[in-house]
Coordinates of C-alpha atoms in Angstrom, one line a residue:
M1 CA 61.8 15.6 -33.2
L2 CA 59.9 12.9 -35.1
V3 CA 60.9 12.6 -38.8
D4 CA 58.8 10.2 -40.9
D5 CA 56.8 10.6 -44.1
Q6 CA 53.9 8.6 -42.6
E7 CA 51.8 10.6 -40.1
L8 CA 50.4 7.5 -38.5
I9 CA 54.0 6.4 -37.6
R10 CA 54.8 9.8 -36.1
T11 CA 51.5 9.6 -34.1
G12 CA 52.4 6.2 -32.7
F13 CA 55.9 7.4 -31.6
R14 CA 54.4 10.6 -30.1
L15 CA 51.9 8.6 -28.0
V16 CA 54.7 6.4 -26.7
L17 CA 56.8 9.4 -25.7
L18 CA 53.9 11.3 -24.1
S19 CA 54.0 8.9 -21.2
E20 CA 57.6 9.7 -20.4
P21 CA 57.9 12.6 -17.9
D22 CA 61.4 13.5 -19.0
M23 CA 60.7 13.7 -22.8
K24 CA 58.9 16.2 -25.0
V25 CA 58.2 16.1 -28.7
V26 CA 59.3 19.6 -29.9
A27 CA 58.7 19.2 -33.6
E28 CA 57.7 16.8 -36.4
A29 CA 58.6 16.6 -40.1
G30 CA 57.7 14.5 -43.1
D31 CA 61.1 14.5 -44.7
G32 CA 64.7 15.4 -44.2
G33 CA 64.4 18.8 -45.7
A34 CA 61.6 19.8 -43.4
A35 CA 63.5 18.4 -40.5
L36 CA 66.4 20.7 -41.2
A37 CA 64.0 23.6 -41.5
E38 CA 62.4 22.8 -38.1
L39 CA 65.8 22.6 -36.5
A40 CA 66.7 26.0 -37.9
R41 CA 63.4 27.3 -36.6
L42 CA 64.0 25.9 -33.1
A43 CA 67.5 27.4 -33.0
G44 CA 66.1 30.7 -34.1
D45 CA 63.6 30.6 -31.2
G46 CA 66.4 30.0 -28.8
A47 CA 65.2 26.4 -28.2
G48 CA 66.8 23.2 -29.5
C49 CA 66.3 19.5 -30.0
D50 CA 68.4 16.9 -28.2
V51 CA 67.5 13.8 -30.4
V52 CA 66.0 13.4 -33.8
L53 CA 64.2 10.1 -34.6
M54 CA 64.9 9.7 -38.3
D55 CA 63.3 7.5 -40.9
V56 CA 65.5 6.4 -43.8
R57 CA 63.2 6.1 -46.8
M58 CA 61.4 9.4 -47.4
P59 CA 60.7 11.6 -50.4
G60 CA 62.9 14.6 -51.0
V61 CA 65.9 14.6 -48.6
N62 CA 66.2 11.0 -47.3
G63 CA 67.2 10.1 -43.8
I64 CA 70.9 9.4 -44.5
E65 CA 71.5 12.7 -46.2
A66 CA 69.5 14.6 -43.6
T67 CA 71.6 12.9 -40.8
K68 CA 74.8 14.0 -42.5
R69 CA 73.6 17.6 -42.7
I70 CA 72.2 17.7 -39.1
V71 CA 75.5 16.4 -37.7
A72 CA 77.4 19.1 -39.6
E73 CA 74.9 22.0 -39.0
F74 CA 73.5 21.2 -35.6
P75 CA 76.3 19.3 -33.7
A76 CA 74.5 19.4 -30.4
T77 CA 71.6 17.4 -31.9
R78 CA 72.0 13.6 -32.1
V79 CA 70.3 11.4 -34.6
L80 CA 68.7 8.0 -33.9
V81 CA 67.7 6.3 -37.1
L82 CA 64.7 4.1 -37.2
T83 CA 63.6 2.0 -40.2
T84 CA 61.4 -0.9 -41.2
F85 CA 64.2 -2.3 -43.3
D86 CA 66.8 -4.6 -41.6
L87 CA 69.4 -3.9 -44.2
D88 CA 73.1 -3.5 -43.4
E89 CA 73.6 -0.8 -46.0
Y90 CA 71.1 1.4 -44.1
A91 CA 72.9 0.9 -40.8
I92 CA 76.3 1.5 -42.3
G93 CA 75.1 4.6 -44.2
A94 CA 73.5 5.9 -41.0
I95 CA 76.6 5.5 -38.9
Q96 CA 78.9 6.9 -41.6
A97 CA 76.6 9.9 -41.8
G98 CA 77.1 10.5 -38.1
A99 CA 74.0 8.9 -36.5
S100 CA 74.4 7.9 -32.8
G101 CA 72.1 4.9 -33.2
F102 CA 70.1 2.6 -35.5
L103 CA 66.9 0.8 -34.5
L104 CA 64.2 -1.1 -36.3
K105 CA 60.6 0.1 -36.1
D106 CA 59.5 -3.2 -34.6
A107 CA 61.5 -2.4 -31.4
R108 CA 59.5 -2.5 -28.2
P109 CA 58.4 0.9 -26.8
T110 CA 60.7 0.3 -23.8
E111 CA 63.7 -0.3 -26.2
L112 CA 62.9 2.9 -28.1
V113 CA 62.6 5.0 -24.9
D114 CA 65.9 3.5 -23.5
A115 CA 67.6 4.2 -26.9
I116 CA 66.5 7.8 -26.8
R117 CA 67.8 8.3 -23.3
R118 CA 71.2 6.7 -24.1
V119 CA 71.7 8.7 -27.3
A120 CA 70.7 12.0 -25.5
G121 CA 73.2 11.1 -22.8
G122 CA 76.1 10.8 -25.3
D123 CA 76.0 7.0 -25.6
A124 CA 75.0 4.9 -28.6
A125 CA 72.1 2.6 -29.4
M126 CA 72.1 -0.1 -32.0
A127 CA 69.7 -2.9 -32.9
P128 CA 71.4 -6.0 -31.5
A129 CA 71.2 -8.0 -34.7
V130 CA 72.7 -5.2 -36.7
T131 CA 75.5 -4.7 -34.2
A132 CA 76.4 -8.4 -34.3
R133 CA 76.5 -8.5 -38.1
M134 CA 78.6 -5.3 -38.4
I135 CA 81.2 -6.6 -35.9
E136 CA 81.2 -10.0 -37.6
R137 CA 81.9 -8.4 -40.9
M138 CA 84.8 -6.4 -39.4
R139 CA 86.3 -9.6 -37.9
E140 CA 86.1 -11.3 -41.3
S141 CA 87.6 -8.4 -43.2
G142 CA 91.2 -9.6 -42.9
P143 CA 94.5 -7.9 -41.8
G144 CA 94.0 -4.6 -40.0
G145 CA 90.3 -5.2 -39.3
Q146 CA 89.3 -2.9 -42.1
P147 CA 86.1 -4.1 -43.8
A148 CA 85.4 -3.0 -47.3
M149 CA 82.6 -0.7 -46.1
F150 CA 85.1 1.5 -44.3
A151 CA 88.2 0.8 -46.4
A152 CA 88.0 4.0 -48.4
Q153 CA 87.6 6.1 -45.3
A154 CA 90.3 4.3 -43.5
S155 CA 92.9 4.3 -46.3
G156 CA 92.8 8.1 -46.5
A157 CA 92.9 8.7 -42.7
E158 CA 94.9 5.9 -41.3
A159 CA 98.2 7.6 -41.4
A160 CA 96.9 10.6 -39.6
I161 CA 94.8 8.8 -37.1
A162 CA 97.0 5.9 -36.0
P163 CA 99.6 8.0 -34.1
E164 CA 96.7 9.3 -31.9
L165 CA 96.5 5.9 -30.2
S166 CA 99.8 6.7 -28.5
E167 CA 98.0 9.5 -26.7
L168 CA 95.8 7.0 -24.8
T169 CA 97.0 5.8 -21.4
E170 CA 97.2 2.0 -20.8
R171 CA 93.9 2.2 -18.8
E172 CA 92.2 4.2 -21.6
L173 CA 93.3 1.5 -24.1
D174 CA 91.8 -1.1 -21.8
V175 CA 88.5 0.9 -21.8
M176 CA 88.7 1.3 -25.6
R177 CA 89.0 -2.5 -26.1
L178 CA 86.0 -3.2 -23.9
I179 CA 84.0 -0.5 -25.7
A180 CA 84.8 -2.4 -28.9
D181 CA 83.4 -5.6 -27.3
G182 CA 80.1 -3.8 -26.8
K183 CA 80.3 -3.5 -23.0
N184 CA 78.5 -0.7 -21.2
N185 CA 80.0 1.5 -18.5
S186 CA 78.8 -0.8 -15.7
E187 CA 80.3 -3.9 -17.3
I188 CA 83.5 -2.1 -18.0
G189 CA 83.7 -1.0 -14.4
A190 CA 83.1 -4.6 -13.2
E191 CA 85.9 -6.0 -15.4
L192 CA 88.5 -3.3 -14.6
F193 CA 87.4 -2.9 -10.9
L194 CA 86.5 0.8 -11.4
S195 CA 83.5 2.8 -10.4
E196 CA 81.0 3.6 -13.1
S197 CA 81.8 7.4 -12.8
T198 CA 85.5 6.7 -13.3
V199 CA 84.7 4.6 -16.4
K200 CA 82.5 7.5 -17.7
T201 CA 85.5 9.8 -17.3
H202 CA 87.8 7.5 -19.2
V203 CA 85.3 7.0 -22.0
G204 CA 85.0 10.8 -22.3
R205 CA 88.7 11.2 -22.5
V206 CA 89.0 8.4 -25.1
L207 CA 86.4 10.0 -27.3
S208 CA 87.9 13.4 -26.9
K209 CA 91.5 12.4 -27.6
L210 CA 90.5 10.4 -30.7
Q211 CA 88.0 13.0 -31.8
L212 CA 85.2 10.4 -32.0
R213 CA 81.6 11.4 -31.9
D214 CA 80.3 8.5 -29.7
R215 CA 80.7 4.9 -28.8
V216 CA 79.5 3.6 -32.1
H217 CA 82.3 5.4 -33.9
A218 CA 84.7 4.2 -31.2
V219 CA 83.8 0.6 -32.0
I220 CA 84.5 1.2 -35.7
F221 CA 87.8 3.0 -34.9
A222 CA 88.9 0.2 -32.5
K223 CA 88.2 -2.6 -35.0
Q224 CA 90.0 -0.7 -37.8
H225 CA 93.1 -0.5 -35.6
G226 CA 93.1 -4.1 -34.3
L227 CA 91.8 -3.3 -30.8

């Protein structure tokens, strides 16, 4: 689904995706409220939507609030946030709301298509510049690796979450650390001398045991816990 208040932007994205044989635009919306209504309609028709391309600044229900509600009401649908504005607060807000990715609208068509495939497959996609800045802010945040942007969330959940790390095997902890370094499955496999399919299994177990939505949230969790 394409969600943007500018019809010309939606048309541009649709034209890019029309050339991809494994993708189909199932709906469009001009704001977050309309996007939620479209998802409800699709669900009522027995259809669905794998990925929502979500703008941030829109009239009515904005992209961050819409993302939060989509994650809660339509858990099988993943959200990839796209915006013209390269601002950390938008990226942070999107991730905290449950988005699986954050890209700028000046991304190349190939980057957009790759990001959609990764998000649909359960992976995460972040604009490189945004990822670098977020990780740097985490590193500069002091003891415990808890930056101010996540401090409130961490302070209330730390006691409950920390013991869950003991559920990870030594190999799963190794995988978790490499996820936190931004490595993909292929790179993790090369470093740990594992097949890519084995790495994928480990990643799935890590996310399941720690109740993390995807790799973006795994990175945040790892940094908060000094991994």
